[in-house]
Amino acid sequence: MDMSKMDKLVSLCKRRGFIFQSSEIYGGLNGFWDYGPLGVELKRNIKEAWWRDMVQAHDDLATLPGAPSPYEMTGLDCTIIMHPQIWKVSGHYDLFHDFMVDCRETNKRYRYDQVVGRWATCKDQRVFVSVLPETDHPDKEVEARALKFFGLRAKQADQLAWDGPVVSLDQVKEFAAPQPADPNLLRQGGKAYLTSGNYLAPDAKTLNTMTPPREFNLMFKTIVGAMGTEEDAAFLRPETAQGIFVNYKNVVDSSRVKIPFGIAQIGKSFRNEITPRNFTFRSREFEQMEIEFFCKPETSPQWYTFWRDRRYQWYLNLGLARDRLRLRDHHKEELSHYSCGTADIEYAFPFLAAGDFGELEGIAHRGDFDLRSHMEGKLAKQGDTLVVELGADGKPKYKGSGKDLSYFEEATKERFIPHVIEPSAGADRATLAFLCEAYHEEEVKGEQRVVLKLHPRIAPFKAAIFPLVNKDGMPDVAQKIYRDMKQQFTVFYDDKGAVGRRYRRQDEAGTPYCITVDGQTLQDQTVTIRDRDTLVQERVAIAELESVIRARLRS
Ligand code: GAP
């Protein structure tokens, strides 16, 4: 799918009520998205499929293929705002940041690693021309900007001499963070701008207008209570995971689960992303579906492999194509210091350059890092071990809870701190991936149709019911079918317009089956079922409709 098809998907999402820009009538709010009538059903179905497959339908007594033993699963739903110490201990307060640069000419802010450019020389002037790549061809965008900057026409492109490939700004040594006393820093409005280096910021007309890279914490800050002082500051959670760790003891004490077991949670997370982009892919408010799986240290590598493969298969089962979905194991250097393995499940989103993949879910082996941090305080690496990080006064920089989060295994009389495997998925990214995968343009009997080939389990409506015409008693029969089926499935009734147009509307909504009441129905109590993907129509007795649809949804 090229970019124009992505544009078509975005426009379909708005036109058919899948996804709207948040606060649109006020001009919108960047990085925030609302799910419309169809979108809310789709996203709920995805979350429900995840919860059902991972938690409710999990068989605690069976050993699943690839698992070292049976395991238990349970759920949790905790608050978005939690004790601020949690984020200090977890490392988010100190370390959860991106680098950003500000432009004083355009007042725009960019993520340092997302600005790309190339050195161009013309008329003895060498300039790093940068852009925020919008297409698969940043080199062409850079060339267009360079031509404009040097006042050249397209046919004079040979007057530009290029030096090196297109690289991101964080690869350009002239742009590395300078010392505070650097004479090339211009201080203005509380910021310092890098006035040397001969670079052209994205969207700027003049040279050297950006700040050097600065850290920017991604957590949203808020105030709890009426006093409004800094001591009352709290954060909107940037991940649901920490809520699970801090409730780990509550769950063990109250539910009598035994290791190995997992705690699952679905909920909103918030990150003040510097440059939210690519539709819902990088949002500032989004939903996560996370599992923290607690196991004995010695079996943790096997559990890591089990979860990695199981989660990959889950996306395949729900319809993502194998050639657009990949499992990428992180290299040793990419791993967090406490991890013995991390993998990303990635999808070839259509807004990415050909051959590029974007993260859908991460599966991380987190060792005992999280439980130990919440016991002892924020940990830091010292040599090959994790030790409590100390402040200038020699005391723990951020104190843990002091609670004992170790686990006593009755059967072996062993006490240990469990290791954790964390499959962490994004509900919005999964929704986007399923939408991208489902979007098809086809020709049917000489007519173009847009169809969302969503897996029936996640489709917003399972069936639509139509009377062929609004007379001869057909609406009465169709309405009765609609009411009966509504007890079991999400179904839609439509009696407006020609039946062909009604089919097209349901194709765009991703409805897998359309049931039509016609003249024959009145004689033999049968209806037609039209399959969205094959377009095959079959006659089925009304009395068997429910079981037929149920069987098809299961297959
Ligand atoms: N607890 C681990 C954790 O939060 P992460 O890789 O930062 O790991 C997990 O996030 C998943 O959450 C990602 O794979 C992605 O699906 C989703 N996610 C993260 N940031 C997001 C954003 N800004 N917008 C939408 N989804 C996001």
GROMACS .gro file of N, CA, C and O in nm, residues 71-133:
model
  252
   71TYR      N    1   0.026  -2.293   3.372
   71TYR     CA    2   0.040  -2.167   3.446
   71TYR      C    3  -0.097  -2.105   3.465
   71TYR      O    4  -0.192  -2.141   3.396
   72GLU      N    5  -0.105  -2.015   3.562
   72GLU     CA    6  -0.233  -1.949   3.590
   72GLU      C    7  -0.232  -1.808   3.532
   72GLU      O    8  -0.127  -1.746   3.519
   73MET      N    9  -0.352  -1.759   3.501
   73MET     CA   10  -0.366  -1.620   3.453
   73MET      C   11  -0.475  -1.550   3.531
   73MET      O   12  -0.580  -1.608   3.560
   74THR      N   13  -0.450  -1.425   3.563
   74THR     CA   14  -0.550  -1.346   3.634
   74THR      C   15  -0.542  -1.201   3.586
   74THR      O   16  -0.450  -1.165   3.514
   75GLY      N   17  -0.640  -1.120   3.625
   75GLY     CA   18  -0.644  -0.983   3.573
   75GLY      C   19  -0.641  -0.878   3.681
   75GLY      O   20  -0.645  -0.907   3.801
   76LEU      N   21  -0.633  -0.751   3.637
   76LEU     CA   22  -0.623  -0.638   3.729
   76LEU      C   23  -0.670  -0.513   3.656
   76LEU      O   24  -0.661  -0.505   3.533
   77ASP      N   25  -0.720  -0.418   3.731
   77ASP     CA   26  -0.755  -0.288   3.671
   77ASP      C   27  -0.719  -0.181   3.774
   77ASP      O   28  -0.788  -0.165   3.873
   78CYS      N   29  -0.608  -0.115   3.754
   78CYS     CA   30  -0.566  -0.019   3.857
   78CYS      C   31  -0.570   0.125   3.805
   78CYS      O   32  -0.600   0.149   3.688
   79THR      N   33  -0.542   0.220   3.893
   79THR     CA   34  -0.564   0.361   3.860
   79THR      C   35  -0.457   0.415   3.765
   79THR      O   36  -0.345   0.363   3.759
   80ILE      N   37  -0.494   0.521   3.698
   80ILE     CA   38  -0.401   0.587   3.605
   80ILE      C   39  -0.302   0.672   3.683
   80ILE      O   40  -0.183   0.677   3.650
   81ILE      N   41  -0.351   0.738   3.787
   81ILE     CA   42  -0.260   0.818   3.871
   81ILE      C   43  -0.224   0.733   3.992
   81ILE      O   44  -0.312   0.683   4.061
   82MET      N   45  -0.094   0.718   4.013
   82MET     CA   46  -0.049   0.636   4.125
   82MET      C   47   0.052   0.717   4.207
   82MET      O   48   0.088   0.830   4.169
   83HIS      N   49   0.099   0.660   4.315
   83HIS     CA   50   0.196   0.730   4.400
   83HIS      C   51   0.317   0.773   4.316
   83HIS      O   52   0.375   0.690   4.246
   84PRO      N   53   0.356   0.903   4.322
   84PRO     CA   54   0.465   0.949   4.235
   84PRO      C   55   0.597   0.875   4.257
   84PRO      O   56   0.682   0.867   4.168
   85GLN      N   57   0.614   0.818   4.377
   85GLN     CA   58   0.740   0.747   4.405
   85GLN      C   59   0.758   0.629   4.309
   85GLN      O   60   0.871   0.592   4.276
   86ILE      N   61   0.644   0.572   4.264
   86ILE     CA   62   0.651   0.456   4.173
   86ILE      C   63   0.735   0.490   4.050
   86ILE      O   64   0.819   0.411   4.007
   87TRP      N   65   0.715   0.612   3.996
   87TRP     CA   66   0.784   0.649   3.872
   87TRP      C   67   0.930   0.686   3.899
   87TRP      O   68   1.013   0.677   3.809
   88LYS      N   69   0.958   0.727   4.022
   88LYS     CA   70   1.097   0.756   4.056
   88LYS      C   71   1.174   0.624   4.068
   88LYS      O   72   1.284   0.608   4.016
   89VAL      N   73   1.111   0.528   4.137
   89VAL     CA   74   1.175   0.399   4.158
   89VAL      C   75   1.189   0.322   4.027
   89VAL      O   76   1.289   0.256   4.002
   90SER      N   77   1.088   0.332   3.940
   90SER     CA   78   1.089   0.253   3.816
   90SER      C   79   1.191   0.308   3.716
   90SER      O   80   1.224   0.242   3.618
   91GLY      N   81   1.236   0.432   3.737
   91GLY     CA   82   1.332   0.491   3.643
   91GLY      C   83   1.266   0.589   3.546
   91GLY      O   84   1.336   0.662   3.476
   92HIS      N   85   1.133   0.591   3.541
   92HIS     CA   86   1.067   0.680   3.444
   92HIS      C   87   1.093   0.828   3.474
   92HIS      O   88   1.103   0.909   3.382
   93TYR      N   89   1.104   0.862   3.599
   93TYR     CA   90   1.122   1.004   3.636
   93TYR      C   91   1.257   1.056   3.585
   93TYR      O   92   1.266   1.167   3.532
   94ASP      N   93   1.360   0.975   3.594
   94ASP     CA   94   1.494   1.019   3.551
   94ASP      C   95   1.522   0.988   3.404
   94ASP      O   96   1.596   1.061   3.339
   95LEU      N   97   1.466   0.878   3.356
   95LEU     CA   98   1.517   0.824   3.228
   95LEU      C   99   1.418   0.821   3.113
   95LEU      O  100   1.457   0.793   3.000
   96PHE      N  101   1.288   0.849   3.141
   96PHE     CA  102   1.189   0.832   3.035
   96PHE      C  103   1.179   0.960   2.954
   96PHE      O  104   1.088   1.040   2.970
   97HIS      N  105   1.280   0.982   2.868
   97HIS     CA  106   1.278   1.105   2.792
   97HIS      C  107   1.321   1.080   2.648
   97HIS      O  108   1.383   0.980   2.615
   98ASP      N  109   1.285   1.176   2.564
   98ASP     CA  110   1.336   1.180   2.428
   98ASP      C  111   1.418   1.307   2.417
   98ASP      O  112   1.404   1.398   2.500
   99PHE      N  113   1.499   1.317   2.311
   99PHE     CA  114   1.569   1.443   2.286
   99PHE      C  115   1.490   1.523   2.184
   99PHE      O  116   1.440   1.468   2.086
  100MET      N  117   1.477   1.652   2.209
  100MET     CA  118   1.401   1.736   2.117
  100MET      C  119   1.484   1.858   2.079
  100MET      O  120   1.579   1.894   2.148
  101VAL      N  121   1.447   1.919   1.968
  101VAL     CA  122   1.508   2.046   1.927
  101VAL      C  123   1.395   2.143   1.894
  101VAL      O  124   1.290   2.102   1.844
  102ASP      N  125   1.414   2.270   1.926
  102ASP     CA  126   1.315   2.373   1.896
  102ASP      C  127   1.370   2.466   1.789
  102ASP      O  128   1.490   2.495   1.788
  103CYS      N  129   1.280   2.517   1.704
  103CYS     CA  130   1.324   2.612   1.602
  103CYS      C  131   1.271   2.750   1.639
  103CYS      O  132   1.151   2.766   1.663
  104ARG      N  133   1.363   2.849   1.644
  104ARG     CA  134   1.315   2.981   1.687
  104ARG      C  135   1.245   3.055   1.573
  104ARG      O  136   1.166   3.144   1.597
  105GLU      N  137   1.272   3.016   1.449
  105GLU     CA  138   1.204   3.084   1.338
  105GLU      C  139   1.059   3.038   1.324
  105GLU      O  140   0.967   3.117   1.307
  106THR      N  141   1.036   2.907   1.333
  106THR     CA  142   0.901   2.855   1.308
  106THR      C  143   0.826   2.821   1.437
  106THR      O  144   0.709   2.787   1.432
  107ASN      N  145   0.897   2.829   1.550
  107ASN     CA  146   0.839   2.788   1.679
  107ASN      C  147   0.794   2.643   1.679
  107ASN      O  148   0.704   2.606   1.752
  108LYS      N  149   0.854   2.561   1.595
  108LYS     CA  150   0.817   2.419   1.592
  108LYS      C  151   0.917   2.338   1.674
  108LYS      O  152   1.032   2.378   1.690
  109ARG      N  153   0.868   2.226   1.722
  109ARG     CA  154   0.953   2.138   1.802
  109ARG      C  155   0.962   2.002   1.732
  109ARG      O  156   0.862   1.951   1.682
  110TYR      N  157   1.081   1.948   1.727
  110TYR     CA  158   1.101   1.820   1.657
  110TYR      C  159   1.173   1.722   1.748
  110TYR      O  160   1.250   1.762   1.835
  111ARG      N  161   1.149   1.592   1.721
  111ARG     CA  162   1.230   1.492   1.790
  111ARG      C  163   1.361   1.484   1.715
  111ARG      O  164   1.364   1.465   1.594
  112TYR      N  165   1.468   1.496   1.792
  112TYR     CA  166   1.605   1.501   1.739
  112TYR      C  167   1.633   1.392   1.635
  112TYR      O  168   1.688   1.416   1.528
  113ASP      N  169   1.590   1.268   1.668
  113ASP     CA  170   1.624   1.157   1.579
  113ASP      C  171   1.528   1.144   1.461
  113ASP      O  172   1.546   1.059   1.376
  114GLN      N  173   1.425   1.229   1.458
  114GLN     CA  174   1.329   1.219   1.346
  114GLN      C  175   1.355   1.321   1.236
  114GLN      O  176   1.294   1.317   1.130
  115VAL      N  177   1.445   1.418   1.264
  115VAL     CA  178   1.482   1.514   1.160
  115VAL      C  179   1.593   1.450   1.078
  115VAL      O  180   1.692   1.400   1.133
  116VAL      N  181   1.575   1.448   0.946
  116VAL     CA  182   1.680   1.388   0.862
  116VAL      C  183   1.726   1.491   0.758
  116VAL      O  184   1.653   1.584   0.725
  117GLY      N  185   1.847   1.473   0.709
  117GLY     CA  186   1.897   1.569   0.610
  117GLY      C  187   2.025   1.521   0.546
  117GLY      O  188   2.072   1.409   0.570
  118ARG      N  189   2.082   1.613   0.466
  118ARG     CA  190   2.201   1.576   0.389
  118ARG      C  191   2.281   1.703   0.364
  118ARG      O  192   2.223   1.812   0.348
  119TRP      N  193   2.413   1.689   0.359
  119TRP     CA  194   2.499   1.803   0.330
  119TRP      C  195   2.494   1.834   0.180
  119TRP      O  196   2.517   1.746   0.098
  120ALA      N  197   2.465   1.960   0.149
  120ALA     CA  198   2.462   2.003   0.009
  120ALA      C  199   2.553   2.124  -0.005
  120ALA      O  200   2.554   2.212   0.082
  121THR      N  201   2.632   2.128  -0.114
  121THR     CA  202   2.717   2.245  -0.139
  121THR      C  203   2.676   2.309  -0.271
  121THR      O  204   2.653   2.239  -0.370
  122CYS      N  205   2.666   2.443  -0.267
  122CYS     CA  206   2.632   2.517  -0.388
  122CYS      C  207   2.691   2.656  -0.371
  122CYS      O  208   2.682   2.714  -0.261
  123LYS      N  209   2.747   2.708  -0.474
  123LYS     CA  210   2.805   2.844  -0.470
  123LYS      C  211   2.894   2.860  -0.346
  123LYS      O  212   2.880   2.954  -0.267
  124ASP      N  213   2.980   2.762  -0.322
  124ASP     CA  214   3.076   2.764  -0.210
  124ASP      C  215   3.013   2.763  -0.072
  124ASP      O  216   3.080   2.787   0.028
  125GLN      N  217   2.884   2.739  -0.064
  125GLN     CA  218   2.823   2.731   0.069
  125GLN      C  219   2.780   2.587   0.096
  125GLN      O  220   2.710   2.526   0.015
  126ARG      N  221   2.826   2.532   0.212
  126ARG     CA  222   2.793   2.393   0.246
  126ARG      C  223   2.689   2.396   0.358
  126ARG      O  224   2.713   2.453   0.465
  127VAL      N  225   2.572   2.335   0.331
  127VAL     CA  226   2.459   2.344   0.426
  127VAL      C  227   2.401   2.205   0.451
  127VAL      O  228   2.384   2.128   0.356
  128PHE      N  229   2.369   2.178   0.577
  128PHE     CA  230   2.297   2.053   0.608
  128PHE      C  231   2.148   2.084   0.595
  128PHE      O  232   2.090   2.156   0.676
  129VAL      N  233   2.088   2.033   0.490
  129VAL     CA  234   1.947   2.064   0.459
  129VAL      C  235   1.860   1.954   0.520
  129VAL      O  236   1.877   1.837   0.488
  130SER      N  237   1.769   1.994   0.608
  130SER     CA  238   1.693   1.889   0.679
  130SER      C  239   1.544   1.897   0.650
  130SER      O  240   1.491   2.001   0.612
  131VAL      N  241   1.477   1.783   0.669
  131VAL     CA  242   1.332   1.772   0.652
  131VAL      C  243   1.278   1.677   0.758
  131VAL      O  244   1.354   1.604   0.822
  132LEU      N  245   1.146   1.681   0.775
  132LEU     CA  246   1.080   1.575   0.852
  132LEU      C  247   1.022   1.484   0.744
  132LEU      O  248   0.928   1.522   0.676
  133PRO      N  249   1.078   1.368   0.724
  133PRO     CA  250   1.036   1.291   0.605
  133PRO      C  251   0.887   1.258   0.608
  133PRO      O  252   0.836   1.209   0.707
   0.00000   0.00000   0.00000
